[in-house]
Amino acid sequence: MAEDEKYALRIRGALLEKKILCVNVIGSPGCGKTTLLEQTAKKADFSFAVIEGDLETSRDAERMAALNVEAFQINTKGACHLEAHVVENAISSLERGYAKRCPGRPLDVIFIENVGNLVCPAEFDLGEDFKVAVSSTAEGADKPLKYPMLFASARVVLLTKTDLLPYVRFDMEMFRRDVRGLNPQSPILELDLTSGAGVDEWLSFISSKIEEKRGDVGR
Amino acid sequence: MAEDEKYALRIRGALLEKKILCVNVIGSPGCGKTTLLEQTAKKADFSFAVIEGDLETSRDAERMAALNVEAFQINTKGACHLEAHVVENAISSLERGYAKRCPGRPLDVIFIENVGNLVCPAEFDLGEDFKVAVSSTAEGADKPLKYPMLFASARVVLLTKTDLLPYVRFDMEMFRRDVRGLNPQSPILELDLTSGAGVDEWLSFISSKIEEKRGDVGR
């Protein structure tokens, strides 16, 4: 893990130099991470590319490619999280692919869709600017306290599948209170990725972080 | 891990001796593992006790205790799966607690509710008789191929939250075909744990395994 932190630092340095925001998206299997990125592809006015992490299959990268988003699939072959040395190689390939796909257009953001897992991905630094915690209403409101490391460290918490609220037991007050207890500052955004409700707030959040990063570099 | 396999073997030997079935329940965060055990508590005609695995909180053990089920909570404090040496200690405490709670009634089954995670729990032997894979319709139908180790090794696959089928995109044919490709023999049971639909099939399955185990011992 100590060795891997060197790779993470190197990634962070290189992306700061290039003014590319790097966002590590973490959530349970099926919480809507890929659908979030699909909605992002349809509506964002910034440019982005995606690293997809999965144990097996390249289905998520195929979903991205179908929307003309440059995507690089990492298959971890049994590992429950992405590691920085693999991500560093993926970023190189991704940048080459993006430059071919969108010649002349600067790359604003790299999203890393981590393996569907709330535990280990929260512990590994991939050189990202920040982590995003994604949790769906179908999972229930008790997840923040059960997986505190992720919810405490995320710079933004996304509650997805709000369209299912009428059909599931979900204590919104408890969810918000528990996230706040772990993480007093990060915004909690509610999203229905079927209708697209809440996606604009997500895009505004990312855009503000792109601006911040550009500012950091200028300083 | 090799050291841990010795504990797993010892657990398996001890529980065979005592004719106690041991079932390792694995699924994503919020797929309904605890709710399955709650429904089991309400309807089962066999006796059981539960080991609850979570990173933090004892909420699940409290839910079991509220139904007068003996439960032992393990907090892994950051680890993404249960390990056999911890489970062995838990079983001892659990058996003592059960003997006090239900004096004179033999214990038929120990359910181990593993940490909510489809990856690492599938790789660790806890001395169980078999693993159960739990996946909810809200997670989507692409999970078997993304987490093949669990779905290939489970002796039964439970598809939960079928009450949400009208409200989510879920390709049932793909799900069944992909599970079958990985695992030609294990039954796939559909459950709605809100109404209790499908719970009888689950209980019948467990009862048949209790019978098989008793038969094994007699042979």
Short mmCIF file of C-alpha atoms in Angstrom, two decimals, chain A:
data_model
loop_
_atom_site.label_atom_id
_atom_site.label_comp_id
_atom_site.label_asym_id
_atom_site.label_seq_id
_atom_site.Cartn_x
_atom_site.Cartn_y
_atom_site.Cartn_z
CA MET A 1 0.00 0.00 0.00
CA ALA A 2 2.90 2.38 0.77
CA GLU A 3 4.33 1.68 -2.68
CA ASP A 4 0.95 2.44 -4.19
CA GLU A 5 0.82 5.83 -2.47
CA LYS A 6 3.80 6.89 -4.58
CA TYR A 7 1.82 6.16 -7.72
CA ALA A 8 -1.12 8.12 -6.31
CA LEU A 9 1.12 11.12 -5.64
CA ARG A 10 2.54 10.92 -9.15
CA ILE A 11 -0.95 10.80 -10.67
CA ARG A 12 -2.01 13.79 -8.57
CA GLY A 13 1.03 15.78 -9.64
CA ALA A 14 0.61 15.00 -13.33
CA LEU A 15 -3.10 15.87 -13.37
CA LEU A 16 -2.52 19.10 -11.49
CA GLU A 17 0.01 20.07 -14.12
CA LYS A 18 -2.52 19.28 -16.87
CA LYS A 19 -5.43 20.93 -15.02
CA ILE A 20 -7.49 17.74 -15.27
CA LEU A 21 -9.91 17.13 -12.40
CA CYS A 22 -9.93 13.50 -11.21
CA VAL A 23 -13.00 12.14 -9.40
CA ASN A 24 -13.17 8.71 -7.73
CA VAL A 25 -16.78 7.46 -7.76
CA ILE A 26 -17.53 4.83 -5.11
CA GLY A 27 -20.77 3.01 -4.34
CA SER A 28 -22.49 -0.35 -3.95
CA PRO A 29 -23.09 -2.69 -6.86
CA GLY A 30 -26.05 -1.35 -8.80
CA CYS A 31 -26.36 2.00 -7.03
CA GLY A 32 -26.29 3.85 -10.36
CA LYS A 33 -22.64 4.82 -10.88
CA THR A 34 -22.60 4.05 -14.62
CA THR A 35 -26.05 5.57 -15.11
CA LEU A 36 -24.79 8.73 -13.41
CA LEU A 37 -21.96 8.91 -15.94
CA GLU A 38 -24.38 8.24 -18.79
CA GLN A 39 -26.53 11.17 -17.65
CA THR A 40 -23.37 13.23 -17.30
CA ALA A 41 -22.45 12.39 -20.90
CA LYS A 42 -25.83 13.57 -22.11
CA LYS A 43 -25.90 16.91 -20.29
CA ALA A 44 -22.42 18.08 -19.30
CA ASP A 45 -20.83 21.12 -20.91
CA PHE A 46 -17.40 20.00 -19.69
CA SER A 47 -15.39 17.26 -21.37
CA PHE A 48 -14.59 14.00 -19.62
CA ALA A 49 -13.31 10.46 -19.96
CA VAL A 50 -13.89 7.44 -17.74
CA ILE A 51 -11.89 4.65 -16.15
CA GLU A 52 -14.21 1.73 -15.42
CA GLY A 53 -13.26 -0.73 -12.68
CA ASP A 54 -14.88 -4.13 -12.49
CA LEU A 55 -13.83 -7.62 -11.51
CA GLU A 56 -14.94 -8.92 -14.89
CA THR A 57 -16.79 -7.79 -18.05
CA SER A 58 -16.40 -4.61 -20.06
CA ARG A 59 -20.09 -3.76 -20.04
CA ASP A 60 -19.66 -0.39 -18.36
CA ALA A 61 -16.99 0.79 -20.80
CA GLU A 62 -19.28 -0.32 -23.64
CA ARG A 63 -22.11 1.75 -22.18
CA MET A 64 -19.80 4.78 -22.16
CA ALA A 65 -18.51 4.14 -25.67
CA ALA A 66 -22.12 4.00 -26.92
CA LEU A 67 -22.39 7.65 -25.82
CA ASN A 68 -19.12 8.55 -27.52
CA VAL A 69 -17.30 8.86 -24.18
CA GLU A 70 -13.71 7.66 -24.13
CA ALA A 71 -13.52 4.87 -21.55
CA PHE A 72 -10.86 2.46 -20.38
CA GLN A 73 -11.96 -0.75 -18.67
CA ILE A 74 -9.85 -2.22 -15.89
CA ASN A 75 -10.73 -5.79 -14.92
CA THR A 76 -9.37 -6.45 -11.46
CA LYS A 77 -9.78 -10.25 -11.79
CA GLY A 78 -10.94 -10.73 -8.25
CA ALA A 79 -9.60 -7.64 -6.49
CA CYS A 80 -12.25 -5.63 -4.70
CA HIS A 81 -10.86 -2.15 -5.44
CA LEU A 82 -8.73 -0.26 -7.92
CA GLU A 83 -5.08 0.51 -7.14
CA ALA A 84 -3.06 3.51 -8.21
CA HIS A 85 -0.40 1.74 -10.27
CA VAL A 86 -3.09 0.25 -12.52
CA VAL A 87 -4.91 3.57 -12.71
CA GLU A 88 -1.73 5.37 -13.77
CA ASN A 89 -1.38 3.12 -16.81
CA ALA A 90 -5.06 3.48 -17.57
CA ILE A 91 -4.81 7.29 -17.53
CA SER A 92 -2.08 7.23 -20.18
CA SER A 93 -4.18 5.06 -22.49
CA LEU A 94 -7.26 7.10 -21.75
CA GLU A 95 -5.56 10.39 -22.63
CA ARG A 96 -4.30 8.98 -25.92
CA GLY A 97 -7.75 7.63 -26.77
CA TYR A 98 -9.40 10.90 -25.81
CA ALA A 99 -6.98 12.97 -27.92
CA LYS A 100 -7.91 10.86 -30.95
CA ARG A 101 -11.63 10.95 -30.23
CA CYS A 102 -11.83 14.68 -29.53
CA PRO A 103 -8.84 16.28 -31.24
CA GLY A 104 -8.07 19.79 -30.01
CA ARG A 105 -10.56 19.74 -27.12
CA PRO A 106 -8.91 19.86 -23.69
CA LEU A 107 -9.91 17.11 -21.24
CA ASP A 108 -11.57 18.63 -18.16
CA VAL A 109 -12.35 15.61 -15.98
CA ILE A 110 -11.40 11.96 -15.52
CA PHE A 111 -14.05 10.00 -13.65
CA ILE A 112 -12.89 6.76 -12.08
CA GLU A 113 -15.81 4.41 -11.52
CA ASN A 114 -14.47 2.14 -8.81
CA VAL A 115 -15.45 -1.49 -8.19
CA GLY A 116 -18.94 -1.72 -6.65
CA ASN A 117 -18.01 -1.93 -2.97
CA LEU A 118 -18.33 0.49 -0.06
CA VAL A 119 -15.35 -0.77 1.91
CA CYS A 120 -11.92 -1.12 0.31
CA PRO A 121 -12.24 1.48 -2.45
CA ALA A 122 -12.66 4.09 0.31
CA GLU A 123 -9.24 3.14 1.71
CA PHE A 124 -7.13 3.43 -1.44
CA ASP A 125 -5.83 6.72 -2.77
CA LEU A 126 -5.88 6.77 -6.57
CA GLY A 127 -4.47 10.28 -6.92
CA GLU A 128 -7.97 11.72 -7.29
CA ASP A 129 -8.98 15.23 -6.28
CA PHE A 130 -11.84 13.81 -4.25
CA LYS A 131 -14.13 10.84 -3.71
CA VAL A 132 -17.86 10.72 -4.40
CA ALA A 133 -20.08 8.45 -2.29
CA VAL A 134 -23.09 7.03 -4.14
CA SER A 135 -25.88 5.23 -2.29
CA SER A 136 -29.37 4.35 -3.49
CA THR A 137 -32.65 4.63 -1.59
CA ALA A 138 -33.17 0.91 -2.26
CA GLU A 139 -30.17 0.11 -0.02
CA GLY A 140 -31.81 1.68 3.02
CA ALA A 141 -30.87 4.64 5.20
CA ASP A 142 -28.54 2.78 7.55
CA LYS A 143 -25.56 2.70 5.19
CA PRO A 144 -23.63 5.82 6.30
CA LEU A 145 -22.99 4.49 9.81
CA LYS A 146 -22.25 1.00 8.51
CA TYR A 147 -19.67 2.28 6.01
CA PRO A 148 -18.43 5.41 7.79
CA MET A 149 -15.04 5.72 6.10
CA LEU A 150 -16.54 6.36 2.68
CA PHE A 151 -19.24 8.75 3.84
CA ALA A 152 -16.82 10.66 6.07
CA SER A 153 -14.24 11.15 3.34
CA ALA A 154 -16.46 11.90 0.33
CA ARG A 155 -16.53 15.50 -0.92
CA VAL A 156 -20.12 14.98 -2.12
CA VAL A 157 -22.74 12.34 -1.27
CA LEU A 158 -25.22 11.29 -3.95
CA LEU A 159 -28.47 9.64 -2.94
CA THR A 160 -29.78 7.91 -6.07
CA LYS A 161 -33.07 6.22 -7.03
CA THR A 162 -35.25 8.82 -5.33
CA ASP A 163 -37.96 7.68 -7.78
CA LEU A 164 -38.21 4.52 -5.64
CA LEU A 165 -38.94 6.43 -2.41
CA PRO A 166 -42.69 5.67 -2.57
CA TYR A 167 -41.93 1.93 -2.80
CA VAL A 168 -39.12 1.36 -0.30
CA ARG A 169 -38.63 1.96 3.40
CA PHE A 170 -36.15 4.80 3.59
CA ASP A 171 -35.76 7.18 6.53
CA MET A 172 -34.51 10.34 4.82
CA GLU A 173 -34.10 12.22 8.08
CA MET A 174 -31.88 9.50 9.54
CA PHE A 175 -29.81 9.30 6.35
CA ARG A 176 -29.15 13.04 6.29
CA ARG A 177 -28.48 13.19 10.02
CA ASP A 178 -26.03 10.28 9.90
CA VAL A 179 -24.15 11.68 6.89
CA ARG A 180 -23.96 15.08 8.61
CA GLY A 181 -22.59 13.48 11.76
CA LEU A 182 -19.76 11.89 9.79
CA ASN A 183 -19.24 14.70 7.36
CA PRO A 184 -20.54 18.14 8.31
CA GLN A 185 -19.61 19.94 5.09
CA SER A 186 -20.11 17.89 1.97
CA PRO A 187 -23.33 18.47 0.04
CA ILE A 188 -25.90 15.68 -0.14
CA LEU A 189 -27.57 15.61 -3.56
CA GLU A 190 -30.74 13.65 -4.31
CA LEU A 191 -30.90 12.16 -7.80
CA ASP A 192 -33.41 10.29 -9.90
CA LEU A 193 -31.27 9.07 -12.77
CA THR A 194 -34.27 7.71 -14.65
CA SER A 195 -35.84 11.15 -15.12
CA GLY A 196 -32.60 13.07 -14.71
CA ALA A 197 -33.82 15.01 -11.66
CA GLY A 198 -30.88 16.31 -9.64
CA VAL A 199 -28.36 15.84 -12.46
CA ASP A 200 -28.04 19.61 -12.97
CA GLU A 201 -26.94 20.04 -9.34
CA TRP A 202 -24.35 17.29 -9.82
CA LEU A 203 -23.03 18.95 -12.98
CA SER A 204 -22.86 22.34 -11.23
CA PHE A 205 -20.90 20.76 -8.41
CA ILE A 206 -18.37 19.22 -10.82
CA SER A 207 -18.12 22.44 -12.83
CA SER A 208 -17.33 24.39 -9.66
CA LYS A 209 -14.56 21.92 -8.85
CA ILE A 210 -13.13 22.25 -12.37
CA GLU A 211 -13.01 26.02 -11.83
CA GLU A 212 -11.38 25.61 -8.41
CA LYS A 213 -8.71 23.38 -9.85
CA ARG A 214 -7.95 25.82 -12.65
CA GLY A 215 -7.63 28.51 -9.98
CA ASP A 216 -5.25 26.37 -7.92
CA VAL A 217 -2.93 26.00 -10.86
CA GLY A 218 -2.93 29.72 -11.56
CA ARG A 219 -1.98 30.62 -8.01
#
